[in-house]
mmCIF file of C-alpha atoms in Angstrom:
data_model
loop_
_atom_site.group_PDB
_atom_site.id
_atom_site.type_symbol
_atom_site.label_atom_id
_atom_site.label_comp_id
_atom_site.label_asym_id
_atom_site.label_seq_id
_atom_site.Cartn_x
_atom_site.Cartn_y
_atom_site.Cartn_z
ATOM 1 C CA MET A 1 2.905 -20.009 -4.396
ATOM 2 C CA GLY A 2 -0.240 -19.229 -6.009
ATOM 3 C CA GLU A 3 -0.509 -16.740 -9.009
ATOM 4 C CA VAL A 4 -3.272 -14.478 -10.329
ATOM 5 C CA SER A 5 -2.995 -12.658 -13.684
ATOM 6 C CA ILE A 6 -3.555 -8.657 -13.012
ATOM 7 C CA LYS A 7 -3.848 -6.356 -16.072
ATOM 8 C CA VAL A 8 -1.913 -3.222 -15.802
ATOM 9 C CA LYS A 9 -2.094 0.038 -17.748
ATOM 10 C CA ALA A 10 1.278 2.149 -17.462
ATOM 11 C CA LEU A 11 1.446 5.636 -18.558
ATOM 12 C CA GLU A 12 4.848 6.660 -20.506
ATOM 13 C CA GLY A 13 7.473 6.305 -18.219
ATOM 14 C CA ALA A 14 5.656 4.474 -15.593
ATOM 15 C CA ALA A 15 7.599 1.294 -14.250
ATOM 16 C CA ILE A 16 5.616 -2.093 -14.089
ATOM 17 C CA PRO A 17 5.629 -3.527 -10.521
ATOM 18 C CA GLU A 18 8.368 -6.015 -10.053
ATOM 19 C CA TYR A 19 9.363 -8.533 -7.595
ATOM 20 C CA LYS A 20 13.273 -8.250 -6.582
ATOM 21 C CA THR A 21 13.545 -11.861 -5.540
ATOM 22 C CA THR A 22 11.706 -15.044 -6.089
ATOM 23 C CA GLY A 23 10.596 -15.145 -2.408
ATOM 24 C CA ALA A 24 9.316 -11.531 -2.331
ATOM 25 C CA ALA A 25 5.766 -11.404 -1.370
ATOM 26 C CA GLY A 26 5.672 -7.437 -2.463
ATOM 27 C CA ALA A 27 6.471 -6.013 -5.871
ATOM 28 C CA ASP A 28 7.952 -2.584 -5.858
ATOM 29 C CA ILE A 29 6.136 0.408 -6.975
ATOM 30 C CA CYS A 30 7.874 3.347 -8.251
ATOM 31 C CA ALA A 31 7.112 7.032 -8.251
ATOM 32 C CA LEU A 32 6.127 8.865 -11.777
ATOM 33 C CA VAL A 33 6.150 12.636 -10.790
ATOM 34 C CA GLY A 34 6.864 15.398 -13.398
ATOM 35 C CA SER A 35 9.464 17.072 -11.254
ATOM 36 C CA PRO A 36 11.140 16.110 -7.644
ATOM 37 C CA VAL A 37 8.715 16.364 -4.546
ATOM 38 C CA GLU A 38 10.364 17.616 -1.455
ATOM 39 C CA LEU A 39 8.958 16.268 1.861
ATOM 40 C CA LYS A 40 10.106 18.279 4.871
ATOM 41 C CA PRO A 41 9.842 16.514 8.113
ATOM 42 C CA GLY A 42 6.198 15.986 9.003
ATOM 43 C CA ASP A 43 5.060 16.403 5.279
ATOM 44 C CA LYS A 44 2.873 14.163 3.636
ATOM 45 C CA ALA A 45 2.274 13.889 -0.301
ATOM 46 C CA LEU A 46 0.155 11.915 -2.768
ATOM 47 C CA ILE A 47 2.700 10.372 -5.362
ATOM 48 C CA GLY A 48 1.342 9.360 -8.466
ATOM 49 C CA THR A 49 3.045 5.868 -10.070
ATOM 50 C CA GLY A 50 1.199 6.170 -13.645
ATOM 51 C CA LEU A 51 -0.323 2.716 -12.898
ATOM 52 C CA PHE A 52 -3.790 1.491 -13.322
ATOM 53 C CA PHE A 53 -4.960 -1.864 -12.488
ATOM 54 C CA ALA A 54 -7.823 -4.480 -13.460
ATOM 55 C CA ILE A 55 -7.708 -6.595 -10.379
ATOM 56 C CA PRO A 56 -9.885 -9.764 -10.768
ATOM 57 C CA ASP A 57 -12.976 -10.099 -8.281
ATOM 58 C CA GLY A 58 -12.137 -11.792 -5.187
ATOM 59 C CA TYR A 59 -8.610 -10.054 -4.846
ATOM 60 C CA GLU A 60 -7.397 -6.820 -3.724
ATOM 61 C CA ILE A 61 -3.963 -5.213 -3.977
ATOM 62 C CA GLN A 62 -2.381 -3.918 -0.387
ATOM 63 C CA VAL A 63 0.035 -0.878 -0.533
ATOM 64 C CA ARG A 64 2.750 -1.123 1.968
ATOM 65 C CA PRO A 65 5.820 0.546 2.921
ATOM 66 C CA ARG A 66 9.118 -0.198 1.912
ATOM 67 C CA SER A 67 11.047 -1.264 5.018
ATOM 68 C CA GLY A 68 14.393 0.232 3.747
ATOM 69 C CA LEU A 69 12.848 3.545 3.114
ATOM 70 C CA ALA A 70 11.313 3.567 6.510
ATOM 71 C CA ALA A 71 14.583 2.710 8.463
ATOM 72 C CA LYS A 72 17.073 4.705 6.458
ATOM 73 C CA ASN A 73 14.836 7.846 5.922
ATOM 74 C CA GLY A 74 11.684 7.718 8.208
ATOM 75 C CA VAL A 75 9.772 8.004 5.009
ATOM 76 C CA THR A 76 6.576 5.555 5.014
ATOM 77 C CA VAL A 77 2.871 4.929 3.781
ATOM 78 C CA LEU A 78 0.513 6.866 5.732
ATOM 79 C CA ASN A 79 -2.481 4.733 5.317
ATOM 80 C CA THR A 80 -0.912 1.414 5.505
ATOM 81 C CA PRO A 81 -1.987 -1.173 4.125
ATOM 82 C CA GLY A 82 -3.838 0.972 1.873
ATOM 83 C CA THR A 83 -6.333 -1.283 -0.368
ATOM 84 C CA ILE A 84 -7.002 -1.113 -4.137
ATOM 85 C CA ASP A 85 -10.346 -2.590 -4.536
ATOM 86 C CA SER A 86 -11.151 -4.987 -7.706
ATOM 87 C CA ASP A 87 -13.666 -2.375 -9.170
ATOM 88 C CA TYR A 88 -11.099 0.538 -8.668
ATOM 89 C CA ARG A 89 -9.624 1.673 -12.115
ATOM 90 C CA GLY A 90 -7.961 4.925 -11.338
ATOM 91 C CA GLU A 91 -4.384 5.614 -11.085
ATOM 92 C CA LEU A 92 -2.454 4.149 -8.135
ATOM 93 C CA LYS A 93 -1.149 6.999 -5.856
ATOM 94 C CA VAL A 94 0.896 6.457 -2.798
ATOM 95 C CA ILE A 95 0.526 8.775 0.478
ATOM 96 C CA LEU A 96 3.988 8.964 1.636
ATOM 97 C CA VAL A 97 4.534 10.825 4.899
ATOM 98 C CA ASN A 98 8.185 11.822 6.036
ATOM 99 C CA LEU A 99 8.775 10.811 9.927
ATOM 100 C CA GLY A 100 12.255 11.547 9.493
ATOM 101 C CA LYS A 101 14.506 14.470 10.676
ATOM 102 C CA GLU A 102 15.713 15.314 7.268
ATOM 103 C CA ASN A 103 14.130 16.469 4.005
ATOM 104 C CA PHE A 104 13.465 13.512 1.725
ATOM 105 C CA THR A 105 12.960 14.242 -2.116
ATOM 106 C CA VAL A 106 10.873 11.795 -4.370
ATOM 107 C CA ASN A 107 12.266 11.500 -7.893
ATOM 108 C CA LYS A 108 10.872 9.642 -10.917
ATOM 109 C CA GLY A 109 11.552 6.100 -10.637
ATOM 110 C CA ASP A 110 12.247 6.046 -7.207
ATOM 111 C CA ARG A 111 10.978 2.657 -5.161
ATOM 112 C CA ILE A 112 8.535 4.127 -2.936
ATOM 113 C CA ALA A 113 6.196 1.437 -1.740
ATOM 114 C CA GLN A 114 5.541 -2.303 -2.561
ATOM 115 C CA ILE A 115 2.129 -3.908 -3.273
ATOM 116 C CA VAL A 116 1.010 -7.410 -2.355
ATOM 117 C CA VAL A 117 -1.817 -9.250 -4.027
ATOM 118 C CA ALA A 118 -4.375 -10.953 -1.462
ATOM 119 C CA PRO A 119 -7.749 -12.712 -1.587
ATOM 120 C CA VAL A 120 -10.641 -10.962 -0.249
ATOM 121 C CA THR A 121 -13.009 -12.808 2.107
ATOM 122 C CA ARG A 122 -16.305 -10.905 2.664
ATOM 123 C CA GLY A 123 -18.029 -10.907 5.766
ATOM 124 C CA LEU A 124 -21.880 -11.625 6.210
ATOM 125 C CA PHE A 125 -22.782 -9.265 9.060
ATOM 126 C CA GLU A 126 -25.731 -10.163 11.274
ATOM 127 C CA THR A 127 -27.421 -8.219 14.015
ATOM 128 C CA ALA A 128 -27.241 -9.745 17.289
ATOM 129 C CA GLU A 129 -28.575 -8.943 20.870
ATOM 130 C CA SER A 130 -25.633 -10.352 22.570
ATOM 131 C CA LEU A 131 -22.262 -11.771 21.709
ATOM 132 C CA ASP A 132 -20.533 -14.911 23.487
ATOM 133 C CA GLU A 133 -18.148 -14.276 26.238
ATOM 134 C CA THR A 134 -14.502 -14.498 26.283
ATOM 135 C CA GLU A 135 -11.457 -14.544 28.517
ATOM 136 C CA ARG A 136 -10.501 -10.972 27.109
ATOM 137 C CA GLY A 137 -13.814 -9.654 26.768
ATOM 138 C CA SER A 138 -14.058 -5.923 25.887
ATOM 139 C CA GLY A 139 -10.310 -5.197 26.975
ATOM 140 C CA GLY A 140 -8.373 -3.596 24.262
ATOM 141 C CA PHE A 141 -5.448 -1.024 23.752
ATOM 142 C CA GLY A 142 -2.954 -2.856 25.928
ATOM 143 C CA SER A 143 -5.260 -4.800 28.072
ATOM 144 C CA THR A 144 -3.508 -7.991 27.659
ATOM 145 C CA GLY A 145 -0.231 -6.733 29.065
ATOM 146 C CA LYS A 146 2.939 -5.359 27.382
#
């Protein structure tokens, strides 16, 4: 398993990301809110974490949902995976949405998402007059079956 050093600036009360097990790919991210945020069914909110990252060139941080939060409460990350680019220095904020049937309250310190550090490969985009043919062709959105 590879590792990369990432500098983290944390506001007072913010929790540094933490891997809960040795095999975990994602590190938990906690909410840093001044007061509880209630999400009614269908509501979304931008939740602060109080964390700022200096991600090395060639890497990104992906923000992903926590499976337990989604399974138990129907609460997930709206733009998933969200990407934190290496040149971004603002606060990590997580867009949570309540897809469940009950109100959900986000409190300071609640684990709301997880982050995964990933290498980035940049594409070299070249214009072309035509593309090679494949078995699938232009079929999409379920065109290959169930």
